[in-house]
Amino acid sequence: MQEEKTVVAESASYDKAWYAEKFRGIHVLLVEDNKINQDVVKELLEHVNLIVSVADDGREAIDKILETKFDAVLMDVQMPVMDGYEATRLIRSDPRISKMVIIALTASAMNGDNTECLNVGMNDIVSKPIDPKRLYSTLSRWVTSSEKNIPTLCKVAKPLQISQEELIDILQGFDVKGATSRFNNDFLIYIKVLEKFLKLYDRDTVNFLQNMVDSGELESVQKLAATLKRTAKNIGAVEMQTVFEELESAAAGENLPITLSLLQKVTEVFLASRAHIEQAVLLKNREA
């Protein structure tokens, strides 16, 4: 199974105002099944004035495209229910929506991805980990605002009076420098993504894992551990990523004793990491 890559790459600086003007009134559909990735990319798009709708898979994407006028679709290729390849084939075969601009979001290391994307009719490709500047420049080749009277809608948020050092001090066990650099050192976007993590994975997550282990559902343990490993990687939670990788490996090997022995460590690291995230989110609320 191919490893899902970190969703955002380190990026050179870019002219936010220029892109915000160019993208005024542009409506894009983001098709992505991972909830954290959805939030990350949605934040990046809204950061430059794009209007964003979200679909969880290719089937839902087609339904939304038939209902709503979009200027472009950002399509992940690996998704449940219907992947991006099949969705694109169906879109291209339907004369009502066949001209839709479709930009693939794909892990560049996956063999054949780029060729397959172009073969099924996608217009362009943005590789994961996503470089915001590359994402914006690719979109700008295919869409541009014709709505000159639409005001700029991008939020001009008050800059957070938070230093990277303060975040490093709070987020122990995190690669804060690496994580924030992926967001062009926009700490607000990073903290919003951390806040999303808290909403998706509450304290009962580890109890849920324990119940699955007690029931011998090691395949389910493996899948959840893999999801949490990838999510931890995306937010820079290095220690959490490591323990969930160990748990995933033990469950995949159907090694019940090792899986059981890892649960205490997983619980401690998960709850500690979650507590650190809660403290970081309080910084955002402090600045509100």
PDB file of C-alpha atoms in Angstrom:
ATOM      1  CA  MET A   1       0.000   0.000   0.000  1.00  0.00           C
ATOM      2  CA  GLN A   2       1.367   3.392  -0.987  1.00  0.00           C
ATOM      3  CA  GLU A   3       2.128   5.830   1.803  1.00  0.00           C
ATOM      4  CA  GLU A   4      -0.039   8.943   1.819  1.00  0.00           C
ATOM      5  CA  LYS A   5       2.218  11.952   1.714  1.00  0.00           C
ATOM      6  CA  THR A   6       2.118  15.060   3.833  1.00  0.00           C
ATOM      7  CA  VAL A   7      -0.537  17.243   2.294  1.00  0.00           C
ATOM      8  CA  VAL A   8       1.340  20.559   2.238  1.00  0.00           C
ATOM      9  CA  ALA A   9       4.949  21.221   1.279  1.00  0.00           C
ATOM     10  CA  GLU A  10       7.257  24.020   2.258  1.00  0.00           C
ATOM     11  CA  SER A  11       6.542  26.950  -0.030  1.00  0.00           C
ATOM     12  CA  ALA A  12       8.320  30.006  -1.300  1.00  0.00           C
ATOM     13  CA  SER A  13       6.560  33.301  -0.655  1.00  0.00           C
ATOM     14  CA  TYR A  14       3.767  34.356  -3.007  1.00  0.00           C
ATOM     15  CA  ASP A  15       1.734  37.477  -3.749  1.00  0.00           C
ATOM     16  CA  LYS A  16      -1.511  36.870  -1.887  1.00  0.00           C
ATOM     17  CA  ALA A  17      -3.101  40.124  -3.084  1.00  0.00           C
ATOM     18  CA  TRP A  18      -2.444  39.284  -6.747  1.00  0.00           C
ATOM     19  CA  TYR A  19      -4.024  35.839  -6.460  1.00  0.00           C
ATOM     20  CA  ALA A  20      -6.913  37.168  -4.369  1.00  0.00           C
ATOM     21  CA  GLU A  21      -7.737  39.642  -7.137  1.00  0.00           C
ATOM     22  CA  LYS A  22      -7.390  37.031  -9.874  1.00  0.00           C
ATOM     23  CA  PHE A  23      -9.616  34.534  -8.061  1.00  0.00           C
ATOM     24  CA  ARG A  24     -12.477  36.885  -7.137  1.00  0.00           C
ATOM     25  CA  GLY A  25     -15.776  35.061  -7.604  1.00  0.00           C
ATOM     26  CA  ILE A  26     -14.114  31.787  -8.655  1.00  0.00           C
ATOM     27  CA  HIS A  27     -15.902  28.726  -7.251  1.00  0.00           C
ATOM     28  CA  VAL A  28     -13.938  25.480  -6.981  1.00  0.00           C
ATOM     29  CA  LEU A  29     -14.934  22.016  -5.851  1.00  0.00           C
ATOM     30  CA  LEU A  30     -12.400  20.232  -3.650  1.00  0.00           C
ATOM     31  CA  VAL A  31     -12.759  16.445  -3.822  1.00  0.00           C
ATOM     32  CA  GLU A  32     -10.869  14.818  -0.942  1.00  0.00           C
ATOM     33  CA  ASP A  33     -11.845  12.084   1.504  1.00  0.00           C
ATOM     34  CA  ASN A  34      -9.455  12.900   4.366  1.00  0.00           C
ATOM     35  CA  LYS A  35     -11.110  15.434   6.681  1.00  0.00           C
ATOM     36  CA  ILE A  36      -7.865  17.007   7.872  1.00  0.00           C
ATOM     37  CA  ASN A  37      -6.621  17.325   4.290  1.00  0.00           C
ATOM     38  CA  GLN A  38      -9.946  18.887   3.350  1.00  0.00           C
ATOM     39  CA  ASP A  39      -9.487  21.562   5.977  1.00  0.00           C
ATOM     40  CA  VAL A  40      -5.856  22.214   5.061  1.00  0.00           C
ATOM     41  CA  VAL A  41      -6.512  22.678   1.348  1.00  0.00           C
ATOM     42  CA  LYS A  42      -9.761  24.580   1.946  1.00  0.00           C
ATOM     43  CA  GLU A  43      -7.911  27.042   4.175  1.00  0.00           C
ATOM     44  CA  LEU A  44      -5.223  27.520   1.516  1.00  0.00           C
ATOM     45  CA  LEU A  45      -7.835  28.169  -1.170  1.00  0.00           C
ATOM     46  CA  GLU A  46      -9.945  30.546   0.891  1.00  0.00           C
ATOM     47  CA  HIS A  47      -6.736  32.348   1.827  1.00  0.00           C
ATOM     48  CA  VAL A  48      -6.650  33.744  -1.736  1.00  0.00           C
ATOM     49  CA  ASN A  49     -10.334  34.559  -2.149  1.00  0.00           C
ATOM     50  CA  LEU A  50     -11.564  31.321  -3.741  1.00  0.00           C
ATOM     51  CA  ILE A  51     -15.064  30.082  -2.958  1.00  0.00           C
ATOM     52  CA  VAL A  52     -14.759  26.427  -1.951  1.00  0.00           C
ATOM     53  CA  SER A  53     -17.214  23.540  -1.819  1.00  0.00           C
ATOM     54  CA  VAL A  54     -16.165  20.062  -0.710  1.00  0.00           C
ATOM     55  CA  ALA A  55     -17.022  16.509  -1.774  1.00  0.00           C
ATOM     56  CA  ASP A  56     -15.808  13.372   0.009  1.00  0.00           C
ATOM     57  CA  ASP A  57     -15.494  11.144  -3.064  1.00  0.00           C
ATOM     58  CA  GLY A  58     -15.903  11.029  -6.823  1.00  0.00           C
ATOM     59  CA  ARG A  59     -19.562  10.019  -6.763  1.00  0.00           C
ATOM     60  CA  GLU A  60     -20.500  12.953  -4.555  1.00  0.00           C
ATOM     61  CA  ALA A  61     -18.373  15.226  -6.745  1.00  0.00           C
ATOM     62  CA  ILE A  62     -20.319  14.319  -9.884  1.00  0.00           C
ATOM     63  CA  ASP A  63     -23.622  14.924  -8.101  1.00  0.00           C
ATOM     64  CA  LYS A  64     -22.452  18.367  -6.994  1.00  0.00           C
ATOM     65  CA  ILE A  65     -21.083  19.286 -10.426  1.00  0.00           C
ATOM     66  CA  LEU A  66     -24.457  18.459 -11.972  1.00  0.00           C
ATOM     67  CA  GLU A  67     -26.217  20.656  -9.405  1.00  0.00           C
ATOM     68  CA  THR A  68     -23.859  23.639  -9.142  1.00  0.00           C
ATOM     69  CA  LYS A  69     -21.724  25.653 -11.538  1.00  0.00           C
ATOM     70  CA  PHE A  70     -18.038  25.336 -10.664  1.00  0.00           C
ATOM     71  CA  ASP A  71     -15.099  26.965 -12.391  1.00  0.00           C
ATOM     72  CA  ALA A  72     -12.726  24.102 -11.580  1.00  0.00           C
ATOM     73  CA  VAL A  73     -12.429  20.849  -9.661  1.00  0.00           C
ATOM     74  CA  LEU A  74      -9.461  19.841  -7.509  1.00  0.00           C
ATOM     75  CA  MET A  75      -9.637  16.055  -7.566  1.00  0.00           C
ATOM     76  CA  ASP A  76      -7.786  13.688  -5.257  1.00  0.00           C
ATOM     77  CA  VAL A  77      -7.122  10.452  -7.110  1.00  0.00           C
ATOM     78  CA  GLN A  78      -7.164   7.880  -4.288  1.00  0.00           C
ATOM     79  CA  MET A  79     -10.594   7.828  -2.613  1.00  0.00           C
ATOM     80  CA  PRO A  80     -13.176   5.282  -1.444  1.00  0.00           C
ATOM     81  CA  VAL A  81     -16.579   4.815  -3.130  1.00  0.00           C
ATOM     82  CA  MET A  82     -15.306   6.296  -6.419  1.00  0.00           C
ATOM     83  CA  ASP A  83     -11.747   7.407  -7.081  1.00  0.00           C
ATOM     84  CA  GLY A  84     -10.666  10.451  -9.034  1.00  0.00           C
ATOM     85  CA  TYR A  85      -9.864   8.509 -12.191  1.00  0.00           C
ATOM     86  CA  GLU A  86     -13.320   6.988 -12.542  1.00  0.00           C
ATOM     87  CA  ALA A  87     -15.002  10.267 -11.627  1.00  0.00           C
ATOM     88  CA  THR A  88     -13.041  12.070 -14.342  1.00  0.00           C
ATOM     89  CA  ARG A  89     -13.930   9.442 -16.951  1.00  0.00           C
ATOM     90  CA  LEU A  90     -17.616   9.861 -16.144  1.00  0.00           C
ATOM     91  CA  ILE A  91     -17.382  13.656 -16.209  1.00  0.00           C
ATOM     92  CA  ARG A  92     -15.682  13.613 -19.610  1.00  0.00           C
ATOM     93  CA  SER A  93     -18.345  11.255 -20.987  1.00  0.00           C
ATOM     94  CA  ASP A  94     -21.240  13.493 -19.929  1.00  0.00           C
ATOM     95  CA  PRO A  95     -21.775  16.338 -22.445  1.00  0.00           C
ATOM     96  CA  ARG A  96     -23.380  18.490 -19.752  1.00  0.00           C
ATOM     97  CA  ILE A  97     -20.149  18.706 -17.745  1.00  0.00           C
ATOM     98  CA  SER A  98     -17.472  17.339 -20.082  1.00  0.00           C
ATOM     99  CA  LYS A  99     -15.639  20.682 -20.370  1.00  0.00           C
ATOM    100  CA  MET A 100     -15.074  20.993 -16.621  1.00  0.00           C
ATOM    101  CA  VAL A 101     -11.531  21.954 -15.613  1.00  0.00           C
ATOM    102  CA  ILE A 102     -10.165  19.114 -13.467  1.00  0.00           C
ATOM    103  CA  ILE A 103      -6.859  19.406 -11.637  1.00  0.00           C
ATOM    104  CA  ALA A 104      -5.503  16.264 -10.011  1.00  0.00           C
ATOM    105  CA  LEU A 105      -4.146  16.208  -6.469  1.00  0.00           C
ATOM    106  CA  THR A 106      -1.773  13.280  -6.368  1.00  0.00           C
ATOM    107  CA  ALA A 107       1.249  11.931  -4.522  1.00  0.00           C
ATOM    108  CA  SER A 108       4.109  12.457  -6.967  1.00  0.00           C
ATOM    109  CA  ALA A 109       5.923   9.331  -5.793  1.00  0.00           C
ATOM    110  CA  MET A 110       3.097   7.052  -6.867  1.00  0.00           C
ATOM    111  CA  ASN A 111       4.180   5.347 -10.085  1.00  0.00           C
ATOM    112  CA  GLY A 112       2.048   6.106 -13.090  1.00  0.00           C
ATOM    113  CA  ASP A 113      -0.160   8.657 -11.349  1.00  0.00           C
ATOM    114  CA  ASN A 114       0.717  11.547 -13.638  1.00  0.00           C
ATOM    115  CA  THR A 115       0.300   9.522 -16.826  1.00  0.00           C
ATOM    116  CA  GLU A 116      -2.986   8.041 -15.661  1.00  0.00           C
ATOM    117  CA  CYS A 117      -4.326  11.474 -14.675  1.00  0.00           C
ATOM    118  CA  LEU A 118      -3.689  12.862 -18.141  1.00  0.00           C
ATOM    119  CA  ASN A 119      -4.945   9.714 -19.862  1.00  0.00           C
ATOM    120  CA  VAL A 120      -8.356   9.929 -18.185  1.00  0.00           C
ATOM    121  CA  GLY A 121      -8.693  13.582 -19.172  1.00  0.00           C
ATOM    122  CA  MET A 122      -7.530  15.665 -16.229  1.00  0.00           C
ATOM    123  CA  ASN A 123      -6.272  19.089 -17.295  1.00  0.00           C
ATOM    124  CA  ASP A 124      -3.369  19.489 -14.906  1.00  0.00           C
ATOM    125  CA  ILE A 125      -1.660  18.021 -11.860  1.00  0.00           C
ATOM    126  CA  VAL A 126      -0.635  19.352  -8.461  1.00  0.00           C
ATOM    127  CA  SER A 127       1.576  16.932  -6.566  1.00  0.00           C
ATOM    128  CA  LYS A 128       1.424  16.174  -2.870  1.00  0.00           C
ATOM    129  CA  PRO A 129       2.870  17.435  -0.636  1.00  0.00           C
ATOM    130  CA  ILE A 130       1.107  20.547  -1.892  1.00  0.00           C
ATOM    131  CA  ASP A 131       3.166  23.674  -2.383  1.00  0.00           C
ATOM    132  CA  PRO A 132       0.689  26.579  -1.966  1.00  0.00           C
ATOM    133  CA  LYS A 133       2.476  28.684  -4.586  1.00  0.00           C
ATOM    134  CA  ARG A 134       2.334  25.806  -7.083  1.00  0.00           C
ATOM    135  CA  LEU A 135      -1.336  25.229  -6.277  1.00  0.00           C
ATOM    136  CA  TYR A 136      -2.212  28.876  -6.906  1.00  0.00           C
ATOM    137  CA  SER A 137      -0.141  29.194 -10.073  1.00  0.00           C
ATOM    138  CA  THR A 138      -1.656  26.014 -11.524  1.00  0.00           C
ATOM    139  CA  LEU A 139      -5.186  27.192 -10.805  1.00  0.00           C
ATOM    140  CA  SER A 140      -4.413  30.600 -12.296  1.00  0.00           C
ATOM    141  CA  ARG A 141      -3.550  28.958 -15.630  1.00  0.00           C
ATOM    142  CA  TRP A 142      -7.069  27.571 -15.909  1.00  0.00           C
ATOM    143  CA  VAL A 143      -9.361  30.058 -14.182  1.00  0.00           C
ATOM    144  CA  THR A 144      -9.521  33.810 -13.845  1.00  0.00           C
ATOM    145  CA  SER A 145     -12.166  36.124 -12.488  1.00  0.00           C
ATOM    146  CA  SER A 146     -14.486  37.831 -14.937  1.00  0.00           C
ATOM    147  CA  GLU A 147     -16.568  39.304 -12.135  1.00  0.00           C
ATOM    148  CA  LYS A 148     -14.994  42.720 -11.820  1.00  0.00           C
ATOM    149  CA  ASN A 149     -17.689  44.000  -9.490  1.00  0.00           C
ATOM    150  CA  ILE A 150     -17.362  41.253  -6.905  1.00  0.00           C
ATOM    151  CA  PRO A 151     -15.552  42.567  -3.840  1.00  0.00           C
ATOM    152  CA  THR A 152     -12.553  40.779  -2.440  1.00  0.00           C
ATOM    153  CA  LEU A 153     -13.913  38.212  -0.014  1.00  0.00           C
ATOM    154  CA  CYS A 154     -10.751  36.749   1.434  1.00  0.00           C
ATOM    155  CA  LYS A 155     -10.517  37.232   5.130  1.00  0.00           C
ATOM    156  CA  VAL A 156      -8.010  39.780   6.268  1.00  0.00           C
ATOM    157  CA  ALA A 157      -7.396  38.250   9.641  1.00  0.00           C
ATOM    158  CA  LYS A 158      -5.589  40.088  12.361  1.00  0.00           C
ATOM    159  CA  PRO A 159      -2.115  38.556  12.482  1.00  0.00           C
ATOM    160  CA  LEU A 160      -1.662  36.278  15.448  1.00  0.00           C
ATOM    161  CA  GLN A 161       0.707  37.737  17.980  1.00  0.00           C
ATOM    162  CA  ILE A 162       2.271  34.337  18.523  1.00  0.00           C
ATOM    163  CA  SER A 163       5.871  33.428  17.924  1.00  0.00           C
ATOM    164  CA  GLN A 164       7.075  30.151  16.511  1.00  0.00           C
ATOM    165  CA  GLU A 165       9.087  29.727  19.705  1.00  0.00           C
ATOM    166  CA  GLU A 166       5.898  29.939  21.763  1.00  0.00           C
ATOM    167  CA  LEU A 167       4.292  27.223  19.657  1.00  0.00           C
ATOM    168  CA  ILE A 168       7.403  25.052  19.941  1.00  0.00           C
ATOM    169  CA  ASP A 169       7.296  25.428  23.718  1.00  0.00           C
ATOM    170  CA  ILE A 170       3.637  24.372  23.855  1.00  0.00           C
ATOM    171  CA  LEU A 171       3.582  21.668  21.182  1.00  0.00           C
ATOM    172  CA  GLN A 172       6.062  19.239  22.683  1.00  0.00           C
ATOM    173  CA  GLY A 173       6.668  16.226  20.478  1.00  0.00           C
ATOM    174  CA  PHE A 174       5.745  18.226  17.349  1.00  0.00           C
ATOM    175  CA  ASP A 175       7.860  19.378  14.426  1.00  0.00           C
ATOM    176  CA  VAL A 176       6.465  22.900  14.614  1.00  0.00           C
ATOM    177  CA  LYS A 177       9.027  24.462  12.274  1.00  0.00           C
ATOM    178  CA  GLY A 178       8.355  21.907   9.564  1.00  0.00           C
ATOM    179  CA  ALA A 179       4.585  22.043   9.992  1.00  0.00           C
ATOM    180  CA  THR A 180       4.262  25.834   9.989  1.00  0.00           C
ATOM    181  CA  SER A 181       6.624  26.233   7.035  1.00  0.00           C
ATOM    182  CA  ARG A 182       4.143  24.238   4.954  1.00  0.00           C
ATOM    183  CA  PHE A 183       1.619  27.009   5.583  1.00  0.00           C
ATOM    184  CA  ASN A 184       4.036  29.792   4.635  1.00  0.00           C
ATOM    185  CA  ASN A 185       4.393  30.369   8.403  1.00  0.00           C
ATOM    186  CA  ASP A 186       0.743  31.349   8.689  1.00  0.00           C
ATOM    187  CA  PHE A 187       0.184  30.262  12.281  1.00  0.00           C
ATOM    188  CA  LEU A 188      -3.559  30.936  12.120  1.00  0.00           C
ATOM    189  CA  ILE A 189      -4.102  28.337   9.393  1.00  0.00           C
ATOM    190  CA  TYR A 190      -1.945  25.854  11.284  1.00  0.00           C
ATOM    191  CA  ILE A 191      -3.848  26.333  14.528  1.00  0.00           C
ATOM    192  CA  LYS A 192      -7.173  26.016  12.694  1.00  0.00           C
ATOM    193  CA  VAL A 193      -6.018  22.642  11.378  1.00  0.00           C
ATOM    194  CA  LEU A 194      -5.036  21.601  14.899  1.00  0.00           C
ATOM    195  CA  GLU A 195      -8.472  22.677  16.078  1.00  0.00           C
ATOM    196  CA  LYS A 196     -10.035  20.440  13.433  1.00  0.00           C
ATOM    197  CA  PHE A 197      -8.000  17.526  14.795  1.00  0.00           C
ATOM    198  CA  LEU A 198      -9.534  18.062  18.242  1.00  0.00           C
ATOM    199  CA  LYS A 199     -13.029  17.939  16.761  1.00  0.00           C
ATOM    200  CA  LEU A 200     -12.361  14.785  14.757  1.00  0.00           C
ATOM    201  CA  TYR A 201     -10.495  12.797  17.399  1.00  0.00           C
ATOM    202  CA  ASP A 202     -11.768  13.199  20.943  1.00  0.00           C
ATOM    203  CA  ARG A 203     -10.396  11.508  24.051  1.00  0.00           C
ATOM    204  CA  ASP A 204     -12.558   8.447  23.453  1.00  0.00           C
ATOM    205  CA  THR A 205     -10.525   7.593  20.342  1.00  0.00           C
ATOM    206  CA  VAL A 206      -8.123   5.498  22.421  1.00  0.00           C
ATOM    207  CA  ASN A 207     -11.032   3.761  24.173  1.00  0.00           C
ATOM    208  CA  PHE A 208     -12.407   2.922  20.747  1.00  0.00           C
ATOM    209  CA  LEU A 209      -9.050   1.398  19.825  1.00  0.00           C
ATOM    210  CA  GLN A 210      -8.977  -0.571  23.081  1.00  0.00           C
ATOM    211  CA  ASN A 211     -12.443  -1.995  22.406  1.00  0.00           C
ATOM    212  CA  MET A 212     -11.421  -3.075  18.908  1.00  0.00           C
ATOM    213  CA  VAL A 213      -8.314  -4.812  20.256  1.00  0.00           C
ATOM    214  CA  ASP A 214     -10.333  -6.536  22.989  1.00  0.00           C
ATOM    215  CA  SER A 215     -12.710  -7.786  20.292  1.00  0.00           C
ATOM    216  CA  GLY A 216      -9.836  -9.040  18.151  1.00  0.00           C
ATOM    217  CA  GLU A 217     -10.654  -6.624  15.309  1.00  0.00           C
ATOM    218  CA  LEU A 218      -7.027  -6.142  14.314  1.00  0.00           C
ATOM    219  CA  GLU A 219      -7.827  -5.173  10.731  1.00  0.00           C
ATOM    220  CA  SER A 220      -9.963  -2.298  12.024  1.00  0.00           C
ATOM    221  CA  VAL A 221      -7.189  -1.337  14.440  1.00  0.00           C
ATOM    222  CA  GLN A 222      -4.727  -1.278  11.548  1.00  0.00           C
ATOM    223  CA  LYS A 223      -6.953   0.988   9.441  1.00  0.00           C
ATOM    224  CA  LEU A 224      -7.617   3.477  12.231  1.00  0.00           C
ATOM    225  CA  ALA A 225      -3.960   3.506  13.277  1.00  0.00           C
ATOM    226  CA  ALA A 226      -2.950   4.162   9.657  1.00  0.00           C
ATOM    227  CA  THR A 227      -5.390   7.068   9.421  1.00  0.00           C
ATOM    228  CA  LEU A 228      -4.146   8.562  12.680  1.00  0.00           C
ATOM    229  CA  LYS A 229      -0.530   8.073  11.608  1.00  0.00           C
ATOM    230  CA  ARG A 230      -1.118  10.037   8.390  1.00  0.00           C
ATOM    231  CA  THR A 231      -3.088  12.704  10.210  1.00  0.00           C
ATOM    232  CA  ALA A 232      -0.350  13.080  12.825  1.00  0.00           C
ATOM    233  CA  LYS A 233       2.191  13.465  10.035  1.00  0.00           C
ATOM    234  CA  ASN A 234       0.156  16.235   8.425  1.00  0.00           C
ATOM    235  CA  ILE A 235       0.071  18.282  11.640  1.00  0.00           C
ATOM    236  CA  GLY A 236       3.695  17.640  12.558  1.00  0.00           C
ATOM    237  CA  ALA A 237       2.878  15.439  15.569  1.00  0.00           C
ATOM    238  CA  VAL A 238       6.041  13.357  15.324  1.00  0.00           C
ATOM    239  CA  GLU A 239       5.675  11.336  18.537  1.00  0.00           C
ATOM    240  CA  MET A 240       2.046  10.532  17.794  1.00  0.00           C
ATOM    241  CA  GLN A 241       2.933   9.540  14.233  1.00  0.00           C
ATOM    242  CA  THR A 242       5.583   7.148  15.551  1.00  0.00           C
ATOM    243  CA  VAL A 243       3.352   5.321  18.043  1.00  0.00           C
ATOM    244  CA  PHE A 244       0.512   4.922  15.568  1.00  0.00           C
ATOM    245  CA  GLU A 245       2.953   3.607  12.983  1.00  0.00           C
ATOM    246  CA  GLU A 246       4.085   0.998  15.521  1.00  0.00           C
ATOM    247  CA  LEU A 247       0.476   0.106  16.317  1.00  0.00           C
ATOM    248  CA  GLU A 248      -0.397  -0.167  12.628  1.00  0.00           C
ATOM    249  CA  SER A 249       2.542  -2.503  12.039  1.00  0.00           C
ATOM    250  CA  ALA A 250       1.654  -4.746  14.984  1.00  0.00           C
ATOM    251  CA  ALA A 251      -1.997  -4.973  13.964  1.00  0.00           C
ATOM    252  CA  ALA A 252      -1.080  -5.626  10.326  1.00  0.00           C
ATOM    253  CA  GLY A 253       1.087  -8.521  11.481  1.00  0.00           C
ATOM    254  CA  GLU A 254      -1.833  -9.842  13.531  1.00  0.00           C
ATOM    255  CA  ASN A 255       0.407  -9.766  16.576  1.00  0.00           C
ATOM    256  CA  LEU A 256      -2.126  -9.427  19.369  1.00  0.00           C
ATOM    257  CA  PRO A 257       0.344  -9.449  22.315  1.00  0.00           C
ATOM    258  CA  ILE A 258       2.433  -6.609  20.848  1.00  0.00           C
ATOM    259  CA  THR A 259      -0.706  -4.713  19.846  1.00  0.00           C
ATOM    260  CA  LEU A 260      -1.985  -4.957  23.413  1.00  0.00           C
ATOM    261  CA  SER A 261       1.367  -3.931  24.862  1.00  0.00           C
ATOM    262  CA  LEU A 262       1.453  -0.815  22.662  1.00  0.00           C
ATOM    263  CA  LEU A 263      -1.944   0.487  23.734  1.00  0.00           C
ATOM    264  CA  GLN A 264      -0.721   2.071  26.963  1.00  0.00           C
ATOM    265  CA  LYS A 265       2.014   3.958  25.130  1.00  0.00           C
ATOM    266  CA  VAL A 266      -0.404   4.977  22.372  1.00  0.00           C
ATOM    267  CA  THR A 267      -2.885   6.242  24.955  1.00  0.00           C
ATOM    268  CA  GLU A 268      -0.282   8.287  26.813  1.00  0.00           C
ATOM    269  CA  VAL A 269       1.160   9.892  23.675  1.00  0.00           C
ATOM    270  CA  PHE A 270      -2.242  10.552  22.088  1.00  0.00           C
ATOM    271  CA  LEU A 271      -3.697  12.206  25.188  1.00  0.00           C
ATOM    272  CA  ALA A 272      -0.530  14.221  25.829  1.00  0.00           C
ATOM    273  CA  SER A 273      -0.417  15.409  22.211  1.00  0.00           C
ATOM    274  CA  ARG A 274      -4.082  16.289  22.352  1.00  0.00           C
ATOM    275  CA  ALA A 275      -3.525  18.307  25.528  1.00  0.00           C
ATOM    276  CA  HIS A 276      -0.711  20.237  23.831  1.00  0.00           C
ATOM    277  CA  ILE A 277      -2.996  20.977  20.879  1.00  0.00           C
ATOM    278  CA  GLU A 278      -5.698  22.253  23.234  1.00  0.00           C
ATOM    279  CA  GLN A 279      -3.175  24.696  24.698  1.00  0.00           C
ATOM    280  CA  ALA A 280      -2.169  25.880  21.216  1.00  0.00           C
ATOM    281  CA  VAL A 281      -5.803  26.458  20.237  1.00  0.00           C
ATOM    282  CA  LEU A 282      -6.225  28.620  23.330  1.00  0.00           C
ATOM    283  CA  LEU A 283      -3.621  30.952  21.832  1.00  0.00           C
ATOM    284  CA  LYS A 284      -5.930  31.576  18.875  1.00  0.00           C
ATOM    285  CA  ASN A 285      -8.844  32.268  21.180  1.00  0.00           C
ATOM    286  CA  ARG A 286      -6.657  34.598  23.211  1.00  0.00           C
ATOM    287  CA  GLU A 287      -6.031  36.656  20.081  1.00  0.00           C
ATOM    288  CA  ALA A 288      -9.693  36.711  18.993  1.00  0.00           C
TER     289      ALA A 288
END
